[in-house]
CSV table of C-alpha atoms in Angstrom, one decimal:
chain,number,residue,atom,x,y,z
A,1,MET,CA,0.0,0.0,0.3
A,2,THR,CA,2.8,2.0,-0.3
A,3,GLY,CA,1.9,5.6,-2.2
A,4,LYS,CA,-1.6,5.8,-0.4
A,5,THR,CA,-1.6,9.1,1.6
A,6,VAL,CA,-2.9,8.9,5.8
A,7,LEU,CA,-4.5,12.2,6.9
A,8,ILE,CA,-4.1,12.9,10.7
A,9,ALA,CA,-5.6,15.0,13.1
A,10,ASP,CA,-5.4,15.6,16.3
A,11,ASP,CA,-5.1,18.4,19.1
A,12,ASP,CA,-1.5,16.5,20.8
A,13,SER,CA,1.2,17.5,18.8
A,14,ALA,CA,3.1,14.0,20.1
A,15,ILE,CA,1.1,11.9,18.6
A,16,ARG,CA,0.4,13.2,15.3
A,17,THR,CA,4.4,13.2,15.2
A,18,VAL,CA,4.2,9.1,16.3
A,19,LEU,CA,1.7,8.4,13.9
A,20,SER,CA,3.2,10.1,11.7
A,21,GLN,CA,6.0,8.3,11.7
A,22,ALA,CA,5.0,5.1,12.4
A,23,LEU,CA,2.7,5.3,9.4
A,24,SER,CA,5.6,7.0,7.3
A,25,ARG,CA,7.7,3.6,7.7
A,26,ALA,CA,5.4,1.6,6.6
A,27,GLY,CA,5.2,3.4,3.3
A,28,TYR,CA,2.5,5.5,3.5
A,29,ASN,CA,2.7,9.7,2.6
A,30,VAL,CA,1.1,11.5,5.6
A,31,ARG,CA,-0.4,14.8,6.0
A,32,SER,CA,-0.9,15.9,9.6
A,33,THR,CA,-3.6,18.3,11.2
A,34,ALA,CA,-4.8,19.5,14.6
A,35,THR,CA,-7.8,21.1,13.2
A,36,ALA,CA,-11.4,19.6,12.1
A,37,ALA,CA,-11.1,22.2,10.0
A,38,ALA,CA,-7.8,21.2,8.1
A,39,LEU,CA,-8.7,17.9,8.3
A,40,TRP,CA,-12.4,19.0,6.0
A,41,ARG,CA,-10.5,20.9,3.5
A,42,TRP,CA,-8.1,18.3,3.0
A,43,VAL,CA,-10.8,15.8,2.6
A,44,SER,CA,-13.0,18.1,0.1
A,45,GLU,CA,-10.2,19.0,-2.3
A,46,GLY,CA,-9.8,15.0,-2.3
A,47,GLN,CA,-6.4,14.6,-0.5
A,48,GLY,CA,-5.9,11.7,1.3
A,49,ASP,CA,-6.8,7.7,1.5
A,50,ALA,CA,-7.6,7.2,4.7
A,51,VAL,CA,-8.3,9.3,7.6
A,52,VAL,CA,-6.8,8.7,11.4
A,53,THR,CA,-9.1,11.3,13.9
A,54,ASP,CA,-9.2,11.8,17.8
A,55,VAL,CA,-12.7,12.1,18.2
A,56,VAL,CA,-12.2,16.1,20.3
A,57,LEU,CA,-10.1,18.4,18.1
A,58,PRO,CA,-10.5,21.6,19.4
A,59,ASP,CA,-12.7,23.6,16.9
A,60,GLU,CA,-15.0,21.1,16.3
A,61,ASN,CA,-16.1,16.8,17.6
A,62,ALA,CA,-14.9,14.0,14.8
A,63,PHE,CA,-18.5,12.9,15.1
A,64,ASP,CA,-19.8,16.3,14.2
A,65,VAL,CA,-17.0,16.0,10.6
A,66,ILE,CA,-17.4,11.7,9.9
A,67,PRO,CA,-21.4,12.2,9.0
A,68,ARG,CA,-20.0,15.1,6.1
A,69,ILE,CA,-17.1,13.3,5.0
A,70,LYS,CA,-19.2,9.9,4.6
A,71,LYS,CA,-21.6,12.0,2.3
A,72,LEU,CA,-18.9,13.6,0.5
A,73,ARG,CA,-16.4,10.5,-0.2
A,74,PRO,CA,-17.9,7.3,0.6
A,75,ALA,CA,-14.8,5.1,0.8
A,76,LEU,CA,-12.6,7.6,2.0
A,77,PRO,CA,-11.5,4.8,5.2
A,78,ILE,CA,-11.8,7.1,9.5
A,79,ILE,CA,-10.3,5.2,12.0
A,80,VAL,CA,-11.6,7.1,15.3
A,81,MET,CA,-9.6,7.4,18.4
A,82,SER,CA,-10.2,8.4,21.8
A,83,ALA,CA,-9.1,8.4,25.1
A,84,LYS,CA,-13.0,9.0,26.0
A,85,ASN,CA,-12.9,5.3,26.3
A,86,THR,CA,-16.5,3.6,26.7
A,87,ILE,CA,-19.1,1.6,24.4
A,88,MET,CA,-20.6,5.4,23.9
A,89,THR,CA,-18.2,5.5,21.9
A,90,ALA,CA,-17.6,3.0,20.2
A,91,ILE,CA,-20.8,2.6,19.4
A,92,THR,CA,-21.4,6.0,18.0
A,93,ALA,CA,-18.2,5.9,15.1
A,94,ALA,CA,-19.9,2.3,14.0
A,95,GLU,CA,-22.9,4.9,13.7
A,96,ARG,CA,-21.4,7.1,12.4
A,97,GLY,CA,-19.3,5.1,9.8
A,98,ALA,CA,-15.9,4.3,11.1
A,99,TYR,CA,-13.8,1.7,9.7
A,100,ASP,CA,-12.2,1.3,13.3
A,101,TYR,CA,-12.5,2.4,17.1
A,102,LEU,CA,-9.0,1.9,19.2
A,103,PRO,CA,-9.1,3.2,22.5
A,104,LYS,CA,-5.9,5.6,23.5
A,105,PRO,CA,-3.8,4.6,24.5
A,106,PHE,CA,-3.7,2.2,21.4
A,107,ASP,CA,-0.4,-0.2,20.3
A,108,LEU,CA,1.1,1.9,17.1
A,109,ASN,CA,1.2,-1.4,15.3
A,110,ALA,CA,-1.9,-2.9,15.6
A,111,LEU,CA,-2.9,0.3,14.4
A,112,VAL,CA,-0.7,0.2,11.3
A,113,GLN,CA,-2.2,-3.2,10.3
A,114,THR,CA,-5.6,-1.5,11.0
A,115,VAL,CA,-5.1,1.2,8.6
A,116,GLY,CA,-3.8,-1.6,6.1
A,117,ARG,CA,-6.9,-2.8,6.2
A,118,ALA,CA,-9.2,0.2,5.9
A,119,LEU,CA,-7.4,0.7,2.7
A,120,GLU,CA,-7.3,-2.7,0.9
A,121,GLN,CA,-11.4,-2.4,1.7
A,122,SER,CA,-12.4,0.2,-1.1
A,123,GLN,CA,-16.0,0.6,0.4
A,124,ARG,CA,-18.1,0.7,3.9
A,125,PRO,CA,-21.9,-0.1,3.4
A,126,ALA,CA,-24.4,2.9,4.1
A,127,PRO,CA,-24.3,3.6,8.1
A,128,VAL,CA,-27.6,2.7,10.1
A,129,LYS,CA,-28.5,6.0,12.1
A,130,SER,CA,-28.9,6.6,15.8
A,131,THR,CA,-31.7,8.1,16.9
A,132,GLN,CA,-30.6,7.7,20.5
A,133,ALA,CA,-28.5,10.5,21.6
A,134,SER,CA,-28.2,10.0,25.2
A,135,GLU,CA,-24.6,9.0,26.7
A,136,THR,CA,-26.2,6.9,29.0
A,137,LEU,CA,-23.7,3.9,29.6
A,138,PRO,CA,-25.6,-0.3,29.5
A,139,ILE,CA,-22.2,-1.3,30.1
A,140,VAL,CA,-19.0,-0.1,32.4
A,141,GLY,CA,-15.2,-0.4,32.1
A,142,ARG,CA,-12.4,0.6,30.2
A,143,SER,CA,-9.6,-1.7,30.6
A,144,PRO,CA,-8.4,-3.5,27.6
A,145,ALA,CA,-10.7,-6.7,28.1
A,146,MET,CA,-13.8,-4.4,27.7
A,147,GLN,CA,-12.4,-2.0,24.7
A,148,ASP,CA,-12.5,-5.5,22.3
A,149,ILE,CA,-15.5,-6.1,24.2
A,150,TYR,CA,-17.1,-2.5,23.3
A,151,ARG,CA,-15.9,-3.0,19.7
A,152,ILE,CA,-17.5,-5.7,18.8
A,153,ILE,CA,-20.7,-4.8,19.9
A,154,ALA,CA,-20.0,-1.1,17.7
A,155,ARG,CA,-20.1,-4.1,14.5
A,156,LEU,CA,-22.5,-6.0,16.1
A,157,THR,CA,-24.9,-3.2,16.3
A,158,GLN,CA,-24.8,-3.0,12.4
A,159,THR,CA,-25.9,-6.6,11.9
A,160,ASP,CA,-28.3,-9.2,12.3
A,161,LEU,CA,-26.6,-11.8,13.1
A,162,THR,CA,-27.0,-14.6,15.6
A,163,VAL,CA,-24.4,-14.4,18.7
A,164,MET,CA,-23.8,-16.1,21.8
A,165,ILE,CA,-22.9,-14.4,25.0
A,166,VAL,CA,-20.6,-16.3,27.2
A,167,GLY,CA,-19.8,-15.8,30.2
A,168,GLU,CA,-19.8,-17.0,34.1
A,169,SER,CA,-23.5,-15.9,35.6
A,170,GLY,CA,-23.1,-11.9,37.1
A,171,THR,CA,-21.0,-10.7,34.6
A,172,GLY,CA,-23.8,-8.9,32.6
A,173,LYS,CA,-25.2,-11.4,29.7
A,174,GLU,CA,-27.7,-9.7,29.7
A,175,LEU,CA,-26.6,-5.9,29.0
A,176,VAL,CA,-25.0,-6.9,26.7
A,177,ALA,CA,-27.5,-8.5,24.9
A,178,ARG,CA,-29.8,-5.2,25.4
A,179,ALA,CA,-27.2,-2.7,23.8
A,180,LEU,CA,-26.8,-5.1,21.0
A,181,HIS,CA,-30.6,-4.7,20.4
A,182,ASP,CA,-30.6,-0.2,21.7
A,183,TYR,CA,-28.9,0.9,19.4
A,184,GLY,CA,-29.1,-2.2,16.7
A,185,ARG,CA,-31.0,-2.1,12.8
A,186,ARG,CA,-34.4,-3.7,15.8
A,187,ARG,CA,-34.4,-0.9,18.3
A,188,LYS,CA,-37.5,0.2,17.4
A,189,GLY,CA,-39.1,-3.4,18.1
A,190,PRO,CA,-39.4,-5.6,21.3
A,191,PHE,CA,-36.4,-6.9,23.3
A,192,VAL,CA,-37.7,-9.9,24.3
A,193,ALA,CA,-36.3,-11.8,27.4
A,194,ILE,CA,-36.4,-15.3,28.6
A,195,ASN,CA,-34.4,-17.1,31.1
A,196,MET,CA,-34.9,-20.9,30.5
A,197,ALA,CA,-34.1,-22.4,33.9
A,198,ALA,CA,-36.0,-20.1,35.1
A,199,ILE,CA,-39.3,-21.5,33.4
A,200,PRO,CA,-40.2,-25.4,34.2
A,201,ARG,CA,-39.1,-27.5,31.3
A,202,GLU,CA,-42.1,-28.7,30.2
A,203,LEU,CA,-43.4,-25.9,30.5
A,204,ILE,CA,-40.3,-24.4,28.0
A,205,GLU,CA,-42.0,-24.8,25.0
A,206,SER,CA,-45.0,-23.6,25.3
A,207,GLU,CA,-43.3,-20.8,26.7
A,208,LEU,CA,-41.5,-20.0,22.9
A,209,PHE,CA,-44.0,-20.9,20.5
A,210,GLY,CA,-47.3,-20.7,22.2
A,211,HIS,CA,-50.2,-22.7,22.3
A,212,GLU,CA,-53.6,-23.0,21.4
A,213,LYS,CA,-57.0,-23.1,23.3
A,214,GLY,CA,-57.1,-26.4,24.9
A,215,ALA,CA,-53.6,-27.4,23.6
A,216,PHE,CA,-53.2,-29.3,27.0
A,217,THR,CA,-54.6,-29.4,30.3
A,218,GLY,CA,-55.0,-25.9,31.6
A,219,ALA,CA,-54.8,-24.3,28.1
A,220,THR,CA,-58.3,-22.6,28.1
A,221,ALA,CA,-57.1,-19.7,25.5
A,222,ARG,CA,-55.1,-19.2,23.6
A,223,MET,CA,-51.7,-17.6,24.5
A,224,ALA,CA,-48.7,-15.6,22.6
A,225,GLY,CA,-45.1,-17.0,23.1
A,226,ARG,CA,-42.0,-15.5,23.1
A,227,PHE,CA,-41.2,-15.2,19.6
A,228,GLU,CA,-44.6,-13.7,18.7
A,229,GLN,CA,-43.9,-11.3,21.2
A,230,ALA,CA,-40.4,-10.6,19.6
A,231,GLU,CA,-41.7,-9.8,16.5
A,232,GLY,CA,-39.5,-6.9,14.3
A,233,GLY,CA,-37.1,-7.1,17.1
A,234,THR,CA,-35.2,-9.2,19.4
A,235,LEU,CA,-34.8,-12.4,21.6
A,236,PHE,CA,-32.8,-12.9,24.0
A,237,LEU,CA,-32.6,-16.7,25.2
A,238,ASP,CA,-30.8,-16.4,28.2
A,239,GLU,CA,-28.9,-19.8,30.0
A,240,ILE,CA,-29.2,-21.7,26.7
A,241,GLY,CA,-27.4,-24.6,27.8
A,242,ASP,CA,-30.5,-25.9,30.3
A,243,MET,CA,-33.1,-25.9,27.0
A,244,PRO,CA,-34.4,-29.2,27.5
A,245,LEU,CA,-33.7,-30.9,23.8
A,246,GLU,CA,-37.2,-30.6,22.4
A,247,ALA,CA,-37.4,-27.3,22.7
A,248,GLN,CA,-34.3,-27.5,21.1
A,249,THR,CA,-34.9,-29.4,17.9
A,250,ARG,CA,-38.0,-26.9,17.3
A,251,LEU,CA,-35.6,-24.2,18.3
A,252,LEU,CA,-33.4,-25.3,14.9
A,253,ARG,CA,-36.4,-25.8,13.1
A,254,VAL,CA,-36.9,-21.9,13.7
A,255,LEU,CA,-33.2,-20.8,12.4
A,256,GLN,CA,-33.7,-22.9,10.2
A,257,GLN,CA,-37.0,-22.5,8.3
A,258,GLY,CA,-37.7,-19.0,10.2
A,259,GLU,CA,-41.5,-20.2,10.9
A,260,TYR,CA,-42.6,-22.3,13.9
A,261,THR,CA,-45.8,-23.7,15.4
A,262,THR,CA,-47.8,-23.0,18.3
A,263,VAL,CA,-48.0,-25.8,20.7
A,264,GLY,CA,-51.4,-27.8,19.3
A,265,GLY,CA,-51.2,-26.4,16.4
A,266,ASN,CA,-50.7,-27.2,12.4
A,267,THR,CA,-50.1,-23.7,10.5
A,268,PRO,CA,-46.5,-23.0,10.6
A,269,ILE,CA,-46.0,-19.1,11.5
A,270,ARG,CA,-43.2,-17.2,9.7
A,271,THR,CA,-41.2,-15.0,12.2
A,272,ASN,CA,-38.6,-12.3,12.2
A,273,VAL,CA,-36.6,-11.9,15.3
A,274,ARG,CA,-33.2,-11.6,16.2
A,275,ILE,CA,-31.6,-14.8,18.3
A,276,ILE,CA,-29.3,-13.3,20.7
A,277,ALA,CA,-28.3,-16.0,23.1
A,278,ALA,CA,-26.5,-16.5,26.0
A,279,THR,CA,-25.0,-19.1,29.0
A,280,HIS,CA,-22.9,-20.0,31.7
A,281,ARG,CA,-22.2,-23.5,30.5
A,282,ASP,CA,-19.7,-25.1,28.7
A,283,LEU,CA,-22.1,-26.0,25.5
A,284,ARG,CA,-19.1,-28.1,23.6
A,285,GLN,CA,-18.9,-30.5,26.9
A,286,LEU,CA,-23.3,-30.6,27.4
A,287,ILE,CA,-22.5,-32.0,23.0
A,288,ASN,CA,-20.1,-34.8,24.4
A,289,GLN,CA,-22.6,-35.1,27.0
A,290,GLY,CA,-25.4,-35.5,24.5
A,291,THR,CA,-28.1,-33.1,26.8
A,292,PHE,CA,-27.4,-30.8,23.8
A,293,ARG,CA,-27.5,-30.7,20.0
A,294,GLU,CA,-24.8,-29.5,17.8
A,295,ASP,CA,-26.5,-28.3,14.9
A,296,LEU,CA,-27.9,-26.2,16.9
A,297,PHE,CA,-24.9,-25.0,18.6
A,298,TYR,CA,-23.6,-24.2,15.1
A,299,ARG,CA,-26.8,-22.1,14.5
A,300,LEU,CA,-26.5,-20.2,17.3
A,301,ASN,CA,-22.9,-19.9,17.5
A,302,VAL,CA,-22.6,-17.6,14.1
A,303,VAL,CA,-20.3,-14.8,16.9
A,304,PRO,CA,-19.0,-16.1,19.9
A,305,LEU,CA,-18.7,-13.1,22.2
A,306,ARG,CA,-17.0,-14.1,26.1
A,307,LEU,CA,-17.6,-12.0,28.9
A,308,PRO,CA,-14.6,-11.5,31.0
A,309,PRO,CA,-15.6,-12.6,34.5
A,310,LEU,CA,-14.4,-9.2,37.4
A,311,ARG,CA,-11.6,-10.8,38.5
A,312,GLU,CA,-9.7,-10.9,35.3
A,313,ARG,CA,-10.3,-6.6,34.6
A,314,ALA,CA,-9.7,-5.5,38.1
A,315,GLU,CA,-8.7,-2.1,36.5
A,316,ASP,CA,-12.7,-1.6,36.1
A,317,ILE,CA,-13.7,-1.4,39.4
A,318,PRO,CA,-13.5,2.3,40.3
A,319,ASP,CA,-15.5,3.2,37.0
A,320,LEU,CA,-17.8,0.5,38.3
A,321,VAL,CA,-17.9,1.7,42.1
A,322,ARG,CA,-18.8,5.3,40.7
A,323,HIS,CA,-21.3,3.9,38.5
A,324,PHE,CA,-22.9,1.8,41.6
A,325,LEU,CA,-22.9,4.7,43.9
A,326,GLY,CA,-23.9,7.2,41.8
A,327,GLN,CA,-26.6,5.0,40.1
A,328,ALA,CA,-27.3,4.9,43.6
A,329,VAL,CA,-28.4,8.3,44.5
A,330,ARG,CA,-30.5,8.6,41.5
A,331,GLU,CA,-32.6,5.6,43.7
A,332,GLY,CA,-32.9,8.6,46.1
A,333,LEU,CA,-30.3,6.8,48.5
A,334,PRO,CA,-27.7,8.5,50.3
A,335,ARG,CA,-24.7,10.0,48.4
A,336,LYS,CA,-21.7,8.4,49.8
A,337,GLU,CA,-18.1,7.7,48.2
A,338,LEU,CA,-15.4,5.1,48.9
A,339,SER,CA,-11.6,5.3,50.2
A,340,PRO,CA,-8.9,4.7,47.9
A,341,ARG,CA,-8.1,2.0,50.4
A,342,ALA,CA,-11.9,0.8,50.0
A,343,VAL,CA,-11.5,0.8,46.6
A,344,GLU,CA,-8.3,-1.0,46.7
A,345,ARG,CA,-9.4,-3.8,48.9
A,346,LEU,CA,-12.9,-4.9,46.2
A,347,GLN,CA,-9.6,-4.4,43.3
A,348,ALA,CA,-7.8,-7.2,45.7
A,349,HIS,CA,-11.1,-9.6,46.2
A,350,ARG,CA,-11.8,-12.6,44.1
A,351,TRP,CA,-16.2,-11.6,43.1
A,352,PRO,CA,-17.4,-14.9,42.6
A,353,GLY,CA,-20.3,-13.1,42.2
A,354,ASN,CA,-18.8,-11.1,39.5
A,355,VAL,CA,-20.4,-7.2,38.7
A,356,ARG,CA,-23.5,-8.2,40.4
A,357,GLU,CA,-21.9,-9.1,43.6
A,358,LEU,CA,-19.9,-5.9,43.6
A,359,GLU,CA,-23.4,-3.6,42.8
A,360,ASN,CA,-24.9,-5.7,45.7
A,361,LEU,CA,-22.3,-5.3,47.9
A,362,LEU,CA,-22.0,-1.4,47.8
A,363,ARG,CA,-26.0,-1.3,47.8
A,364,ARG,CA,-25.9,-2.9,50.9
A,365,LEU,CA,-23.2,-0.4,52.6
A,366,VAL,CA,-24.7,3.2,50.7
A,367,ALA,CA,-28.1,1.4,52.7
A,368,ILE,CA,-26.1,0.6,56.2
A,369,GLU,CA,-23.1,2.9,56.8
A,370,ILE,CA,-23.6,6.0,58.6
A,371,GLU,CA,-20.0,8.4,57.5
A,372,ASP,CA,-20.1,9.1,54.0
A,373,MET,CA,-16.7,8.4,52.8
A,374,ILE,CA,-17.0,4.4,53.4
A,375,PRO,CA,-14.2,3.4,55.1
A,376,ASP,CA,-12.0,0.1,53.5
A,377,SER,CA,-12.5,-1.7,57.0
A,378,ALA,CA,-16.2,-1.4,56.1
A,379,ILE,CA,-15.1,-3.2,53.0
A,380,GLU,CA,-13.2,-5.8,55.2
A,381,ARG,CA,-16.0,-6.4,57.0
A,382,GLU,CA,-17.9,-7.0,54.3
A,383,LEU,CA,-15.4,-9.2,52.3
A,384,THR,CA,-14.3,-11.0,55.0
A,385,SER,CA,-17.3,-11.9,56.5
A,386,VAL,CA,-17.0,-15.3,55.2
A,387,PRO,CA,-13.2,-16.9,55.2
A,388,SER,CA,-11.9,-17.1,51.7
A,389,PHE,CA,-8.6,-18.9,50.5
A,390,SER,CA,-5.6,-17.1,48.9
A,391,PRO,CA,-1.9,-17.7,47.8
A,392,GLN,CA,-1.0,-14.8,50.5
A,393,THR,CA,-3.1,-16.7,53.7
A,394,GLY,CA,-2.6,-20.4,52.9
A,395,ALA,CA,-4.9,-22.6,54.3
A,396,THR,CA,-5.8,-20.2,57.7
A,397,ASP,CA,-9.0,-19.3,56.9
A,398,LEU,CA,-9.8,-23.2,56.1
A,399,SER,CA,-8.1,-24.5,59.0
A,400,ALA,CA,-10.6,-22.9,61.1
A,401,ALA,CA,-13.7,-22.9,59.9
A,402,GLY,CA,-13.2,-26.2,58.3
A,403,LEU,CA,-14.0,-27.1,55.0
A,404,THR,CA,-17.4,-28.2,55.5
A,405,GLU,CA,-18.3,-24.6,57.1
A,406,TYR,CA,-16.2,-22.7,54.9
A,407,MET,CA,-18.3,-24.2,51.4
A,408,GLU,CA,-21.5,-23.6,53.7
A,409,ASN,CA,-19.9,-20.5,54.3
A,410,TYR,CA,-19.4,-19.7,50.8
A,411,LEU,CA,-21.9,-21.0,49.3
A,412,ALA,CA,-24.3,-18.7,51.6
A,413,GLN,CA,-22.1,-15.0,50.6
A,414,TYR,CA,-23.0,-16.7,46.7
A,415,PHE,CA,-26.9,-17.0,47.2
A,416,THR,CA,-26.8,-13.4,48.6
A,417,SER,CA,-25.0,-12.6,46.0
A,418,PHE,CA,-28.0,-12.9,43.4
A,419,GLY,CA,-30.6,-10.9,46.3
A,420,SER,CA,-34.3,-11.6,46.5
A,421,GLY,CA,-33.6,-14.0,43.4
A,422,LEU,CA,-32.2,-17.6,42.6
A,423,PRO,CA,-29.0,-18.4,41.2
A,424,PRO,CA,-29.6,-19.7,37.5
A,425,ALA,CA,-29.8,-23.4,37.2
A,426,GLY,CA,-26.7,-26.4,36.8
A,427,LEU,CA,-24.9,-25.2,40.3
A,428,TYR,CA,-23.7,-28.0,41.3
A,429,ASP,CA,-22.0,-28.6,37.2
A,430,ARG,CA,-20.2,-24.8,37.8
A,431,LEU,CA,-19.2,-26.2,41.4
A,432,LEU,CA,-17.4,-28.9,40.2
A,433,ALA,CA,-16.2,-26.7,37.2
A,434,GLU,CA,-14.3,-24.7,39.6
A,435,MET,CA,-13.6,-26.9,42.0
A,436,GLU,CA,-12.2,-29.8,39.8
A,437,PRO,CA,-9.0,-28.1,38.4
A,438,PRO,CA,-7.3,-26.6,41.7
A,439,LEU,CA,-7.7,-30.0,43.0
A,440,LEU,CA,-6.3,-31.7,40.0
A,441,ARG,CA,-4.0,-29.7,39.7
A,442,ALA,CA,-2.7,-29.9,43.3
A,443,VAL,CA,-2.4,-33.4,43.4
A,444,LEU,CA,-0.4,-33.7,40.2
A,445,THR,CA,2.2,-30.9,41.7
A,446,ALA,CA,1.9,-33.2,44.8
A,447,THR,CA,3.0,-36.7,43.0
A,448,GLY,CA,4.9,-34.7,41.1
A,449,GLY,CA,2.1,-35.4,37.8
A,450,ASN,CA,2.0,-39.2,38.0
A,451,GLN,CA,-1.2,-40.2,37.2
A,452,LEU,CA,-1.5,-43.3,39.0
A,453,ARG,CA,-0.1,-41.9,42.2
A,454,ALA,CA,-2.6,-39.0,41.8
A,455,ALA,CA,-6.0,-41.4,40.4
A,456,GLU,CA,-4.8,-43.8,43.4
A,457,LEU,CA,-4.9,-40.3,45.9
A,458,LEU,CA,-8.0,-39.4,44.5
A,459,GLY,CA,-9.9,-42.3,44.8
A,460,ILE,CA,-10.6,-42.9,41.3
A,461,ASN,CA,-9.3,-45.1,38.2
A,462,ARG,CA,-6.6,-43.2,36.6
A,463,ASN,CA,-8.9,-43.4,33.0
A,464,THR,CA,-11.6,-41.4,34.5
A,465,LEU,CA,-8.0,-39.2,36.0
A,466,ARG,CA,-7.4,-39.1,32.8
A,467,VAL,CA,-11.0,-38.3,31.4
A,468,LYS,CA,-11.6,-35.1,34.2
A,469,LEU,CA,-8.1,-33.8,33.3
A,470,ARG,CA,-9.5,-33.3,29.6
A,471,ASP,CA,-12.7,-32.1,30.4
A,472,ARG,CA,-11.0,-29.5,32.8
A,473,ASN,CA,-8.8,-29.3,30.1
A,474,VAL,CA,-6.7,-29.2,33.1
A,475,LYS,CA,-2.6,-29.4,31.2
A,476,VAL,CA,0.0,-31.6,32.8
A,477,VAL,CA,3.4,-29.8,32.8
A,478,ARG,CA,5.8,-32.6,34.4
A,479,GLY,CA,5.5,-36.5,33.9
A,480,LEU,CA,2.8,-37.8,31.8
A,481,SER,CA,3.2,-41.3,33.3
């Protein structure tokens, strides 16, 4: 792509210099400016093969300039940079027609590669204009992990692709589903959610597809199902791993043929909904166990989206704290703040209940703490109300309470994290998935990687151990005996 010209707009002279040098080394001609006016003049004159611009410029916001550029030169790719790294920045960039969005600070090599890909693309589809000007953030966080999520969401809002959201309980799967709907093509249609784990298995087909009068005992009138309710909008299938096989077969037909029949009905009904599914479970493992259809998995898993647990993005906790404390004020609770040491204590916690657990903890503290500044001692009191294990403390906490009491207290806190509700079904499998890997690793470490001795120590046969190591993805580093 040598010989192509890249236009740079950023009011920071250091950033202009660094970008100019990197793109020049890659073989591009570069022109840089600090203002939107100069950028617009160059574009109007036909200069430039790609644009790299900051959002906030001294004379005009780039989001106001980009639509004019796209109207004048639709094929000109525009890459947006911003230090305001929120999901709304990513979505707005996509809506305005930007080729890509890069949060600051960015990786220079990644930016140069993005410019190269942009120049290979001759034309973008016309962007979908948003009717929403709100800066309300449905998802909070500025960590690299969340920036990746924002960029994917921004691209998916411009499509009707089926999305599979995977993540632990409390990571915000429904928030992502709502963002995909609220800022996507179907935002004027309904958003309908159904949790497979919260509905009796024998009623799921009726809930999804509706039923006719007299279809079964108690069906005294026709009932519209969730597909009918979501017509023209989005249907969010939460905890899809808990869907029974019979309902899976009917759902597969909808995805394949675009039609369904009500329970007790004979006439096929055409449907026009976008499907977003979510699960905390390993669907591939369920496929191996014969409880989830492989063909349905591939129909749903068109675009997989993994939400990181809170422990993998602890740097987002200060932003989340500000968000939830502000939300509490808007709901009529007293205004509170957290001391810096209190925030540090929150960042050190493992958060088995993820963002939902953090939100409930902050609500509780806002309600019960007298002082306006919540100290770290209050955080410590709440987080150590049950014993916890960490590499720093070793097994001291467990020896004080006993493993049985520890687990009872841990589960009590886990259930509390869901407020007045209950956790999704599948708790037994989730606990095994959390407990078995560290147990297997500890035993293998103690036996020097000798699987035969490890199996004897665990009280299981060697083949069972091998299956568990494979299913739990536990890597044996030493001694494959």
